[in-house]
Coordinates of C-alpha atoms and ligand atoms in Angstrom, one line a residue:
M746 CA -16.0 9.7 9.2
C747 CA -14.4 9.5 5.5
G748 CA -12.0 7.2 3.5
I749 CA -8.9 7.3 2.0
V750 CA -7.3 5.3 -0.2
G751 CA -3.3 6.1 -1.9
C752 CA -1.9 4.2 -4.2
V753 CA 1.0 3.8 -6.1
L754 CA 2.0 0.8 -9.1
K755 CA 4.4 0.0 -11.3
N756 CA 4.0 1.1 -15.0
K757 CA -0.1 0.3 -14.5
E758 CA -2.3 2.5 -14.4
V759 CA -3.7 3.3 -11.1
A760 CA -7.5 4.9 -11.3
P761 CA -9.2 1.4 -11.7
I762 CA -7.4 -0.4 -8.4
L763 CA -8.2 3.0 -6.5
F764 CA -11.4 3.3 -7.6
D765 CA -12.5 -0.3 -6.2
S766 CA -10.5 0.7 -3.2
I767 CA -12.1 4.0 -2.4
S768 CA -15.1 1.6 -3.1
K769 CA -15.1 -0.9 -0.3
L770 CA -15.1 2.5 2.2
E771 CA -18.1 3.8 1.1
Y772 CA -19.5 2.6 4.4
R773 CA -17.2 5.4 5.6
G774 CA -19.1 8.7 4.0
Y775 CA -21.0 8.8 0.9
D776 CA -21.3 12.2 0.4
S777 CA -19.4 12.1 -1.9
I778 CA -16.5 10.8 -3.7
G779 CA -12.9 11.6 -5.7
L780 CA -10.6 10.4 -6.9
A781 CA -6.5 12.3 -8.1
T782 CA -4.2 10.8 -10.1
G783 CA -0.3 12.6 -11.2
H784 CA 0.5 11.5 -15.5
N785 CA 2.9 13.5 -17.4
N786 CA 3.9 16.6 -15.3
K787 CA -0.4 16.9 -14.3
I788 CA -3.2 16.0 -12.0
N789 CA -6.3 14.8 -12.9
L790 CA -9.2 15.3 -11.0
K791 CA -12.8 13.3 -10.9
K792 CA -15.1 13.9 -7.4
D793 CA -18.4 15.3 -7.3
A794 CA -21.4 14.8 -4.6
G795 CA -23.5 11.5 -4.1
K796 CA -22.7 8.1 -3.7
V797 CA -20.1 6.0 -5.7
A798 CA -22.3 5.1 -7.9
E799 CA -23.8 8.3 -9.2
V800 CA -21.2 9.8 -9.1
D801 CA -19.2 6.9 -11.5
A802 CA -22.2 6.9 -13.8
K803 CA -21.6 10.3 -14.7
L804 CA -18.2 10.5 -14.4
D805 CA -16.8 6.9 -15.4
L806 CA -13.6 7.6 -12.3
K807 CA -11.5 4.8 -13.9
D808 CA -10.5 6.6 -16.4
L809 CA -8.0 8.8 -15.0
D810 CA -4.3 8.5 -16.5
G811 CA -1.1 7.6 -14.5
T812 CA 0.6 4.9 -12.2
Y813 CA 0.1 6.4 -8.7
G814 CA -3.3 8.7 -6.8
I815 CA -5.0 9.2 -3.9
A816 CA -9.1 8.5 -3.2
H817 CA -11.9 9.5 -1.0
V818 CA -15.1 9.5 0.5
R819 CA -16.5 12.5 2.5
W820 CA -19.0 12.2 5.8
A821 CA -19.2 15.8 5.6
T822 CA -17.9 17.8 8.9
H823 CA -17.2 21.4 7.4
G824 CA -19.4 22.9 4.1
D825 CA -22.4 21.0 2.6
P826 CA -21.3 17.4 0.5
S827 CA -21.3 19.4 -2.7
K828 CA -18.9 19.7 -5.5
V829 CA -17.0 22.1 -4.6
N830 CA -15.8 20.6 -0.8
S831 CA -15.5 17.0 -2.7
H832 CA -11.5 15.5 -2.0
P833 CA -9.8 15.4 -2.7
H834 CA -8.1 19.1 -2.8
L835 CA -5.7 21.6 -4.8
N836 CA -3.5 23.9 -4.3
N837 CA -3.8 26.9 -6.1
D838 CA -1.6 25.9 -8.8
G839 CA -3.5 22.2 -9.3
T840 CA -0.2 21.1 -9.1
I841 CA -0.6 19.1 -5.5
A842 CA -3.1 16.9 -4.4
V843 CA -4.6 15.8 -0.9
V844 CA -7.0 13.6 0.9
H845 CA -8.0 13.6 4.7
N846 CA -10.1 12.1 7.1
G847 CA -10.4 14.2 10.4
I848 CA -10.8 17.9 11.3
I849 CA -8.2 20.2 11.3
E850 CA -9.1 22.9 14.3
N851 CA -6.7 25.6 13.7
Y852 CA -8.1 25.9 9.3
L853 CA -9.5 29.4 9.8
S854 CA -6.7 31.1 11.1
I855 CA -4.6 28.9 8.6
K856 CA -6.7 30.4 5.7
K857 CA -6.4 33.6 6.7
E858 CA -3.2 34.8 7.1
L859 CA -2.6 32.1 3.5
E860 CA -5.1 34.8 2.0
S861 CA -3.1 37.2 3.1
E862 CA 0.0 35.5 0.9
G863 CA -2.0 35.4 -1.8
Y864 CA -3.9 32.0 -1.5
D865 CA -7.3 32.1 -3.1
F866 CA -9.6 29.4 -1.8
V867 CA -12.8 27.6 -3.6
S868 CA -14.3 25.4 -0.4
D869 CA -15.5 25.7 2.6
T870 CA -13.6 23.1 4.1
D871 CA -11.1 22.8 6.5
T872 CA -9.3 20.1 4.3
E873 CA -8.3 22.6 2.0
V874 CA -5.7 24.6 3.8
I875 CA -3.8 21.5 3.5
P876 CA -2.6 21.6 -0.2
N877 CA -2.3 25.1 -0.4
L878 CA 0.4 25.1 3.0
I879 CA 2.5 22.5 1.1
D880 CA 3.1 24.9 -1.9
K881 CA 3.9 26.9 0.6
Y882 CA 6.8 25.2 2.1
M883 CA 7.8 23.4 -1.5
K884 CA 8.3 26.9 -3.0
T885 CA 10.5 27.9 -0.4
G886 CA 13.0 24.2 -1.0
L887 CA 11.5 21.9 0.4
D888 CA 10.9 18.5 -1.0
L889 CA 6.9 17.0 -0.4
T890 CA 7.6 15.3 2.6
Q891 CA 9.6 17.8 4.2
A892 CA 6.1 20.0 3.5
V893 CA 4.5 17.6 4.9
R894 CA 5.9 17.3 8.2
K895 CA 6.1 21.0 8.6
V896 CA 2.6 21.6 8.0
I897 CA 1.5 18.4 10.6
N898 CA 3.7 20.5 13.0
V899 CA 1.0 23.5 11.9
I900 CA -2.0 22.2 11.8
E901 CA -4.0 20.9 15.1
G902 CA -6.6 18.8 15.2
A903 CA -7.1 15.1 14.2
Y904 CA -6.5 13.8 10.6
A905 CA -5.2 10.4 8.5
L906 CA -4.2 12.3 5.4
A907 CA -2.1 11.9 1.7
A908 CA -0.3 13.7 -0.7
I909 CA 0.3 13.2 -4.2
S910 CA 2.5 16.5 -6.0
V911 CA 3.7 16.4 -9.6
S912 CA 7.1 17.9 -8.9
E913 CA 7.5 14.1 -7.2
P914 CA 5.6 11.7 -9.6
N915 CA 4.9 8.2 -8.1
R916 CA 5.6 8.9 -5.0
I917 CA 2.9 9.9 -2.6
V918 CA 3.7 10.9 1.4
A919 CA 0.6 10.0 4.0
T920 CA 0.5 11.1 7.9
R921 CA -2.0 10.4 11.0
K922 CA -3.1 11.8 14.2
D923 CA -6.0 10.4 15.8
S924 CA -7.4 9.3 12.0
P925 CA -7.2 6.1 11.6
L926 CA -4.0 4.9 7.9
I927 CA -3.1 1.6 7.8
V928 CA 0.3 0.3 4.5
G929 CA 0.0 -2.2 2.5
I930 CA 2.9 -3.7 0.6
G931 CA 1.4 -5.8 -2.0
E932 CA 4.2 -7.2 -5.1
E933 CA 5.0 -4.2 -7.0
E934 CA 1.8 -2.3 -5.6
Y935 CA 2.1 0.0 -2.1
F936 CA -1.3 1.3 0.0
I937 CA -2.0 3.5 2.5
A938 CA -6.3 3.1 3.0
S939 CA -7.9 4.4 6.0
D940 CA -9.2 0.6 7.0
S941 CA -8.6 -3.4 5.7
P942 CA -11.6 -4.4 3.3
A943 CA -10.1 -1.1 0.9
I944 CA -6.7 -2.9 0.1
L945 CA -7.1 -7.0 1.2
K946 CA -7.9 -7.9 -2.9
Y947 CA -4.3 -6.5 -3.6
T948 CA -2.3 -7.7 -0.1
N949 CA -2.2 -9.1 3.6
N950 CA 0.2 -7.3 4.4
I951 CA -0.2 -4.8 6.7
A952 CA 1.9 -1.9 8.6
Y953 CA 1.0 0.2 11.0
L954 CA 1.4 3.8 11.3
E955 CA 2.2 5.3 14.7
K956 CA 1.1 9.4 15.3
D957 CA 3.0 11.6 13.2
E958 CA 5.1 9.0 12.0
L959 CA 5.0 9.7 8.5
V960 CA 5.0 6.5 5.1
I961 CA 6.4 7.5 1.6
L962 CA 4.9 5.7 -0.8
D963 CA 7.4 5.1 -4.0
E964 CA 7.2 2.5 -7.5
D965 CA 10.0 0.2 -5.6
G966 CA 8.5 0.1 -2.0
V967 CA 7.9 2.0 1.5
S968 CA 10.2 3.6 3.9
F969 CA 8.9 4.7 7.4
L970 CA 10.0 7.9 9.1
D971 CA 9.2 8.3 12.9
E972 CA 8.3 11.6 14.3
N973 CA 12.0 12.8 14.5
D974 CA 12.6 12.4 10.9
N975 CA 14.6 8.9 11.2
L976 CA 13.9 6.5 8.4
I977 CA 12.0 3.3 10.7
G978 CA 11.5 -1.0 10.3
K979 CA 7.6 -1.8 10.8
D980 CA 6.1 -4.6 12.1
V981 CA 4.6 -6.3 8.8
E982 CA 0.8 -8.1 9.7
V983 CA -0.8 -10.7 7.9
I984 CA -4.3 -10.5 8.6
Q985 CA -6.0 -13.1 8.0
W986 CA -9.5 -11.6 6.9
S987 CA -10.3 -12.2 3.7
P988 CA -11.9 -10.5 0.9
D989 CA -14.5 -12.1 0.3
M990 CA -15.1 -11.3 3.5
A991 CA -16.0 -8.0 2.4
E992 CA -18.7 -9.0 -0.9
K993 CA -21.7 -9.2 -0.2
E994 CA -21.9 -13.3 -1.1
G995 CA -25.2 -13.0 -2.4
F996 CA -27.4 -10.7 0.4
P997 CA -28.9 -7.5 -1.4
H998 CA -27.6 -6.0 1.5
F999 CA -24.1 -6.1 3.6
M1000 CA -26.8 -5.9 6.9
I1001 CA -28.6 -9.3 6.3
K1002 CA -25.1 -10.9 6.1
E1003 CA -23.9 -9.6 8.6
I1004 CA -26.6 -10.5 10.4
N1005 CA -26.6 -14.4 8.7
E1006 CA -22.8 -14.5 10.1
Q1007 CA -23.7 -13.9 14.1
S1008 CA -24.1 -17.4 14.5
T1009 CA -20.6 -17.7 13.6
T1010 CA -19.1 -14.5 14.9
I1011 CA -19.9 -16.7 18.1
R1012 CA -18.4 -19.7 17.8
N1013 CA -15.8 -17.2 16.5
T1014 CA -15.4 -15.3 19.3
L1015 CA -16.1 -18.2 21.7
N1016 CA -12.5 -18.9 21.0
E1017 CA -11.2 -16.1 22.8
K1018 CA -11.8 -17.7 26.3
D1019 CA -8.0 -18.1 26.9
N1020 CA -7.3 -15.0 26.5
V1021 CA -9.9 -13.7 28.9
Q1022 CA -8.8 -16.4 30.9
F1023 CA -4.9 -14.5 31.0
I1024 CA -6.8 -11.6 31.4
V1025 CA -8.5 -12.2 33.8
D1026 CA -5.8 -14.3 36.2
E1027 CA -3.5 -11.0 35.1
I1028 CA -5.9 -8.4 36.8
K1029 CA -8.6 -11.1 38.9
E1030 CA -6.6 -9.8 42.1
D1031 CA -6.2 -6.0 42.1
I1032 CA -9.9 -4.9 40.4
N1033 CA -12.3 -3.8 42.9
K1034 CA -14.7 -1.7 40.0
V1035 CA -15.0 -1.9 36.5
L1036 CA -15.9 1.0 34.4
F1037 CA -16.7 0.5 31.2
V1038 CA -16.4 3.3 28.2
A1039 CA -18.3 3.0 25.1
C1040 CA -20.7 4.4 22.7
G1041 CA -23.8 4.0 21.1
T1042 CA -24.2 -0.4 20.3
S1043 CA -21.6 -0.5 22.2
Y1044 CA -22.8 1.0 24.9
H1045 CA -25.8 -0.9 24.5
A1046 CA -23.0 -3.8 24.8
S1047 CA -22.0 -2.8 28.1
L1048 CA -25.1 -2.4 30.4
T1049 CA -25.6 -6.6 29.5
G1050 CA -21.7 -6.4 30.8
K1051 CA -22.9 -4.3 34.0
Y1052 CA -25.6 -6.0 34.8
L1053 CA -23.8 -9.7 34.1
I1054 CA -20.3 -8.4 36.2
E1055 CA -22.0 -7.3 39.2
S1056 CA -24.7 -10.4 39.4
L1057 CA -22.0 -12.9 38.3
A1058 CA -18.4 -11.8 39.9
E1059 CA -19.8 -9.4 42.7
I1060 CA -17.9 -7.0 41.8
Q1061 CA -19.8 -2.8 41.9
T1062 CA -19.1 -2.3 37.6
E1063 CA -19.8 0.9 35.8
V1064 CA -21.2 2.3 32.8
L1065 CA -20.3 5.7 31.0
L1066 CA -21.0 6.9 27.4
A1067 CA -17.3 7.7 26.0
S1068 CA -18.8 11.5 25.2
E1069 CA -19.9 11.9 29.1
F1070 CA -16.4 10.5 30.8
K1071 CA -14.7 13.5 30.8
Y1072 CA -16.9 15.0 32.5
S1073 CA -18.0 12.0 35.8
A1074 CA -14.6 9.4 35.6
S1075 CA -12.8 11.3 38.6
S1076 CA -13.1 8.2 41.2
L1077 CA -10.4 6.4 39.1
N1078 CA -7.2 4.2 40.8
E1079 CA -5.5 2.1 40.1
K1080 CA -7.9 -0.8 41.4
T1081 CA -10.7 -0.2 38.2
L1082 CA -10.6 -2.2 35.8
V1083 CA -12.0 0.5 32.3
I1084 CA -13.1 -1.6 29.4
F1085 CA -13.5 0.3 26.7
I1086 CA -15.8 -1.2 23.9
S1087 CA -15.5 -0.8 19.9
Q1088 CA -15.9 -1.9 17.0
S1089 CA -14.2 0.1 14.7
G1090 CA -10.9 0.4 17.7
E1091 CA -11.2 4.5 16.3
T1092 CA -13.9 6.0 17.8
A1093 CA -12.9 9.4 18.6
D1094 CA -14.3 10.0 21.9
T1095 CA -13.9 6.2 23.1
L1096 CA -10.3 6.8 22.5
K1097 CA -10.1 10.5 24.3
A1098 CA -11.6 8.6 27.5
L1099 CA -9.0 5.7 27.1
D1100 CA -6.3 8.1 26.9
I1101 CA -7.2 9.6 30.5
A1102 CA -7.5 6.3 31.9
N1103 CA -4.7 4.4 30.5
K1104 CA -2.9 7.4 33.5
S1105 CA -4.7 5.8 36.8
S1106 CA -6.2 2.4 35.9
K1107 CA -5.9 -0.7 34.0
T1108 CA -7.3 -0.8 31.0
L1109 CA -9.4 -3.3 27.9
A1110 CA -10.6 -3.1 24.8
I1111 CA -13.3 -5.4 23.4
V1112 CA -13.3 -4.3 20.1
N1113 CA -12.6 -5.6 16.6
V1114 CA -10.4 -4.1 13.8
R1115 CA -7.4 -5.4 14.2
G1116 CA -4.3 -3.2 14.9
S1117 CA -6.8 -0.2 15.8
S1118 CA -5.8 2.4 18.1
A1119 CA -8.2 1.5 20.8
T1120 CA -6.0 -1.7 20.7
R1121 CA -2.3 -0.1 20.3
R1122 CA -2.9 2.3 23.3
A1123 CA -4.6 -0.7 25.9
D1124 CA -3.1 -2.7 28.6
Y1125 CA -5.3 -5.7 27.3
T1126 CA -7.4 -6.7 24.1
I1127 CA -10.1 -9.3 23.2
Y1128 CA -10.5 -9.4 19.6
T1129 CA -14.3 -9.5 18.3
Q1130 CA -13.9 -12.4 16.0
A1131 CA -16.4 -10.6 13.7
G1132 CA -14.7 -10.4 10.6
P1133 CA -15.5 -6.8 8.4
E1134 CA -18.6 -5.0 9.2
I1135 CA -19.4 -3.3 6.5
G1136 CA -23.1 -2.4 7.3
V1137 CA -23.2 1.3 9.0
A1138 CA -25.4 -0.4 11.7
A1139 CA -23.9 -2.4 14.0
T1140 CA -25.0 -6.2 14.7
K1141 CA -22.6 -8.9 14.2
T1142 CA -20.1 -7.1 15.5
Y1143 CA -22.8 -6.2 19.2
I1144 CA -23.1 -10.1 19.1
G1145 CA -19.4 -10.6 19.1
Q1146 CA -18.5 -8.0 22.6
L1147 CA -21.3 -9.7 23.9
V1148 CA -19.6 -13.1 23.7
A1149 CA -16.7 -11.2 24.6
I1150 CA -18.8 -9.5 27.6
Y1151 CA -20.3 -12.9 28.4
L1152 CA -16.8 -14.9 28.9
L1153 CA -15.5 -12.4 31.1
A1154 CA -18.0 -11.6 33.3
S1155 CA -18.2 -16.0 33.9
L1156 CA -14.2 -16.7 34.4
L1157 CA -14.3 -13.3 36.9
G1158 CA -16.9 -15.6 38.5
D1159 CA -15.7 -18.9 37.9
N1160 CA -19.5 -20.0 36.6
E1161 CA -18.4 -22.4 33.6
N1162 CA -22.1 -23.3 32.9
L1163 CA -22.4 -20.0 31.4
I1164 CA -19.9 -20.3 28.9
E1165 CA -21.1 -24.6 28.7
K1166 CA -24.7 -22.5 27.7
L1167 CA -23.1 -20.4 25.5
Y1168 CA -21.6 -22.9 23.4
D1169 CA -25.6 -23.6 22.3
V1170 CA -26.4 -20.1 22.0
P1171 CA -25.5 -20.4 17.4
R1172 CA -28.6 -22.9 17.1
Y1173 CA -31.1 -20.7 18.9
I1174 CA -29.6 -17.9 16.5
E1175 CA -29.7 -20.0 13.4
E1176 CA -33.4 -21.0 14.6
V1177 CA -34.4 -16.9 14.7
L1178 CA -33.4 -16.9 11.0
A1179 CA -34.5 -19.9 10.0
K1180 CA -38.1 -17.9 11.2
E1181 CA -37.5 -14.8 9.7
D1182 CA -40.0 -14.7 7.0
I1183 CA -41.8 -14.4 10.1
I1184 CA -40.9 -10.6 10.9
K1185 CA -40.0 -10.6 6.3
H1186 CA -43.8 -10.5 6.5
F1187 CA -44.4 -8.1 9.5
S1188 CA -42.5 -5.5 8.3
N1189 CA -44.6 -4.7 5.2
K1190 CA -47.0 -3.6 7.1
F1191 CA -45.1 -0.7 8.2
K1192 CA -44.6 -0.1 4.3
K1193 CA -45.6 3.3 2.8
L1194 CA -48.4 3.7 0.4
S1195 CA -46.5 5.7 -2.8
K1196 CA -50.3 6.0 -4.0
V1197 CA -53.4 5.8 -2.5
P1198 CA -55.7 3.9 -4.0
K1199 CA -59.3 5.4 -4.5
Y1200 CA -60.8 3.6 -2.6
I1201 CA -58.9 4.3 1.0
K1202 CA -59.6 7.9 0.2
P1203 CA -62.5 8.5 2.2
I1204 CA -61.1 6.4 5.1
L1205 CA -58.1 8.2 5.1
S1206 CA -60.4 11.5 5.2
M1207 CA -61.8 11.1 8.5
P1208 CA -59.4 11.4 11.5
H1209 CA -57.9 8.3 12.9
A1210 CA -59.7 5.6 11.4
Y1211 CA -56.9 4.4 8.8
K1212 CA -54.2 5.3 11.5
G1213 CA -56.1 3.9 14.5
L1214 CA -56.3 0.7 12.3
K1215 CA -54.1 -2.0 14.4
N1216 CA -53.2 -4.3 11.5
N1217 CA -52.2 -1.4 9.5
F1218 CA -48.2 0.1 11.0
R1219 CA -48.2 3.0 7.8
H1220 CA -47.8 4.8 9.3
V1221 CA -46.1 4.2 11.8
E1222 CA -43.2 7.1 12.8
D1223 CA -43.0 6.4 17.1
M1224 CA -42.6 2.5 18.6
F1225 CA -41.4 2.0 21.9
F1226 CA -38.9 -1.2 23.2
I1227 CA -39.3 -2.3 26.5
G1228 CA -37.6 -4.8 28.6
R1229 CA -36.1 -5.6 32.4
G1230 CA -32.9 -6.5 33.7
Y1231 CA -30.8 -8.0 30.9
S1232 CA -33.8 -7.7 28.2
Y1233 CA -33.5 -4.1 29.2
S1234 CA -30.8 -3.2 27.2
I1235 CA -31.8 -5.2 23.9
A1236 CA -34.4 -3.6 24.3
L1237 CA -32.2 0.0 23.8
E1238 CA -30.6 -1.8 21.4
G1239 CA -33.5 -2.6 19.6
A1240 CA -34.8 0.8 19.6
L1241 CA -31.9 2.0 18.1
K1242 CA -32.0 0.1 15.7
L1243 CA -35.3 1.1 13.7
K1244 CA -34.0 4.8 14.5
E1245 CA -31.2 4.2 13.0
I1246 CA -32.2 2.3 9.5
S1247 CA -35.4 3.0 8.9
Y1248 CA -36.1 6.2 10.4
I1249 CA -39.1 5.3 12.9
H1250 CA -38.7 8.0 16.4
A1251 CA -38.1 4.6 18.8
E1252 CA -38.4 4.9 22.1
A1253 CA -36.8 2.0 25.2
Y1254 CA -37.4 1.9 28.1
A1255 CA -36.9 -0.1 31.0
G1256 CA -40.9 -1.9 31.9
G1257 CA -40.7 -0.9 35.6
E1258 CA -40.0 3.3 34.2
L1259 CA -43.5 3.5 31.6
K1260 CA -45.4 5.1 34.3
H1261 CA -42.7 7.7 35.6
G1262 CA -43.7 9.8 33.1
P1263 CA -43.2 7.7 29.0
I1264 CA -46.6 6.2 29.9
A1265 CA -48.5 8.9 28.1
L1266 CA -47.4 9.0 24.8
I1267 CA -48.3 5.7 24.3
D1268 CA -51.8 5.6 21.8
D1269 CA -53.2 3.6 19.4
D1270 CA -50.4 4.8 17.2
V1271 CA -47.8 3.2 19.1
P1272 CA -47.1 0.1 19.0
V1273 CA -44.6 -2.0 21.4
V1274 CA -42.4 -4.3 21.2
V1275 CA -42.6 -6.1 24.8
L1276 CA -39.6 -8.6 25.2
A1277 CA -40.5 -11.6 27.9
P1278 CA -38.0 -13.8 28.1
P1279 CA -38.6 -17.0 30.7
G1280 CA -36.9 -16.0 34.5
R1281 CA -37.5 -14.4 37.5
D1282 CA -38.2 -10.7 35.7
H1283 CA -41.7 -12.3 33.5
R1284 CA -44.5 -11.9 35.6
K1285 CA -43.6 -8.1 36.1
I1286 CA -42.7 -7.4 32.0
M1287 CA -45.8 -8.9 31.7
S1288 CA -47.9 -6.3 33.9
N1289 CA -46.2 -3.2 31.8
L1290 CA -47.4 -4.9 28.9
E1291 CA -51.1 -4.9 30.1
E1292 CA -50.5 -1.1 30.9
V1293 CA -49.4 -0.3 27.4
K1294 CA -51.6 -2.5 26.3
A1295 CA -54.6 -1.1 28.4
R1296 CA -53.9 2.5 26.5
G1297 CA -54.5 1.0 23.3
A1298 CA -50.7 -0.1 22.1
S1299 CA -50.2 -2.8 20.0
I1300 CA -48.3 -5.4 21.7
I1301 CA -45.0 -6.6 19.5
G1302 CA -44.5 -9.5 22.1
I1303 CA -40.9 -11.3 21.4
G1304 CA -41.1 -14.1 23.8
A1305 CA -40.0 -18.3 24.6
I1306 CA -42.0 -21.1 22.2
G1307 CA -45.7 -21.9 24.2
D1308 CA -45.7 -18.6 26.2
E1309 CA -49.2 -18.8 26.2
D1310 CA -50.2 -15.5 27.7
L1311 CA -47.3 -13.7 25.9
I1312 CA -49.3 -15.0 22.6
S1313 CA -52.8 -14.4 23.8
K1314 CA -51.6 -10.9 25.0
S1315 CA -49.9 -9.8 22.0
D1316 CA -51.1 -8.5 18.7
Y1317 CA -47.7 -10.0 16.7
N1318 CA -45.5 -12.1 18.9
F1319 CA -42.1 -13.8 17.4
L1320 CA -41.5 -17.1 19.4
I1321 CA -38.2 -17.9 20.4
N1322 CA -36.7 -21.5 21.6
S1323 CA -37.6 -21.8 25.1
E1324 CA -34.3 -23.0 26.5
V1325 CA -33.2 -18.9 26.2
D1326 CA -34.1 -17.7 29.6
E1327 CA -33.2 -14.4 30.5
L1328 CA -29.8 -14.6 30.9
I1329 CA -28.3 -15.8 28.2
A1330 CA -31.2 -13.6 26.1
P1331 CA -29.6 -10.4 25.2
L1332 CA -27.1 -13.0 22.5
V1333 CA -30.7 -13.8 20.7
Y1334 CA -33.6 -12.2 21.2
I1335 CA -31.8 -8.9 20.0
V1336 CA -31.5 -10.9 16.6
P1337 CA -35.9 -10.2 15.5
L1338 CA -34.9 -7.1 16.0
Q1339 CA -32.2 -6.4 13.7
L1340 CA -34.4 -8.2 11.6
L1341 CA -37.0 -6.1 12.2
S1342 CA -35.5 -3.0 11.7
Y1343 CA -33.4 -4.2 8.4
Y1344 CA -37.0 -4.9 6.7
V1345 CA -39.1 -2.1 8.0
S1346 CA -36.0 -0.3 6.0
V1347 CA -36.7 -2.7 3.5
A1348 CA -40.4 -2.2 3.4
R1349 CA -40.0 2.1 3.2
N1350 CA -37.6 1.9 0.2
L1351 CA -34.4 3.2 2.6
N1352 CA -30.8 2.0 2.2
P1353 CA -30.2 -0.1 5.8
D1354 CA -26.4 0.1 4.9
K1355 CA -26.1 3.9 4.2
P1356 CA -28.4 5.1 7.0
K1357 CA -28.5 9.2 6.4
N1358 CA -26.2 11.3 8.2
L1359 CA -24.4 8.3 9.3
A1360 CA -20.7 6.8 8.7
K1361 CA -19.4 2.9 10.0
C1362 CA -16.2 4.8 12.7
V1363 CA -17.1 8.5 14.3
T1364 CA -13.4 10.1 14.4
V1365 CA -14.3 13.2 15.4
E1366 CA -15.6 13.9 19.1
Ligands
F6R2587 C1 -24.7 1.7 15.9 C2 -23.5 2.2 15.7 C3 -22.6 3.0 16.3 C4 -21.9 2.4 17.1 C5 -21.0 4.1 17.2 C6 -19.8 3.4 18.0 O1 -25.6 0.9 15.1 O2 -22.6 1.4 15.1 O3 -23.6 3.3 17.1 O4 -21.7 1.1 17.7 O5 -20.3 4.3 16.7 O6 -18.4 3.4 17.7 P1 -17.9 1.9 17.5 O7 -17.7 0.6 17.9 O8 -16.7 1.3 16.4 O9 -16.9 2.9 18.9

């Protein structure tokens, strides 16, 4: 949901570094990009709608004079993705520039007031009120820091924002509330950024800003003010992520690189075992209920958690979408452990729910991004050791979340055997990845024809003759994924991946639920992915397979090597080591589905790293 960066250097041109840093945050928004630098009493500004590379090719964003500046990538909320709505935004006389991530909820009334005082507005954004408010306050004699403080006393909503003014050269003032902002402290180079990949190349020394604290970056260093404007010291954490982790390292996209990193993620997250044991020892005797709260992919990981904790630890477990939490969380008490799962640790709905739960219950965050808001607000934290995830679609962080959940459920249920099994999972995943060409080849069937060859035209003109061809998925716009028990959450996650990066409408159903309605949609144009790992539910999911096959669906079966029943009844299949039973299937069976969504996206000439309308971190409700 937008990325911001600011940088002050000593005697060095800032634009190339600013551009490099903001490019690393493109996963947070790719509707527009802009940079503003200060030089010789003037703000230099370049910005436009479009992806980073497109705008750079047009404007040469690295070519701006100045040693300090701010930059922004946008995921549009107020106002369409146009040049005029792009950040940075300026005050009327172009002497102050601001970048902002979040939403100013009361911007309309502020705008009206400013207009009545003679200020003009050129954009439809909520942000444009900020530079003009700063201008208004500075005209009363306040300095930039005092003016920013005054602004945050007036604006309501969520923000991480940074401002520069030509009247205070080589200075950035930044602050945050409900949107992330970190401070990077290098050698004669000082940064603020929405996330660490922006600055890892320059420094690993990171400090975290709390709500309504101010940070002032000067060419000589960094100072922090608390919410009462007292000068404060801050702990500086040296984070271990290296800049390479945020590079593609030879892969065509981050998503496929991250899919390939999943066995490493599992090994690293298993190292959290002692931390999980510590948490379990602290809470086990005091809880009689678990509630998971999360969004999207993290919600799907939570569903696996419900099945695991209920069956292994016999503790009643519920799962809620974070955005629905406030409507149904009245039964929380001190005996409830509320677990928040979030890759970013900054998802607005999840944080809102965490604040509510903190009032009555013990809270645990399972998070990937170190130092993120969720980790600072929850009673306990388990880190998914996935390293930075840049692809917008979550893959390796989902696997990390699952491992954390498996550890927690096993330790709550004293099931060391399951933990032993987890150490084999990286090998199973590597076996799947070694056969990725099968999925790549299959995914090519989804490629759309750019030009219909002449000889196909007569067939195309016959209704259904072309569409019904079982080995041809070019026309496919709807798919189903079915599973039971542990595999139901895999189906949900597989369908979400396909939707978000391939733009194919995909529905996931519990196998037993199909005949209660959705089976009406099945015909020979709707392929069905059937998740059929070995175990208790295998026979039942095979019956569900028969039901959809009888309605004409092409079957894509995902099951165990040697499962002759599945092989004979599927039109296509992908087979996995038969040691992977239904209990650990979520950790392995999701991988072919991630690969399917990735390769279908590529086959359809889409960019899997930057799906339309999405952003990596959703910091608005
Ligand atoms: C899907 C995806 C999203 C996120 C969701 C929650 O691939 O990435 O559905 O899972 O936006 O984000 P976090 O986990 O950061 O709270």
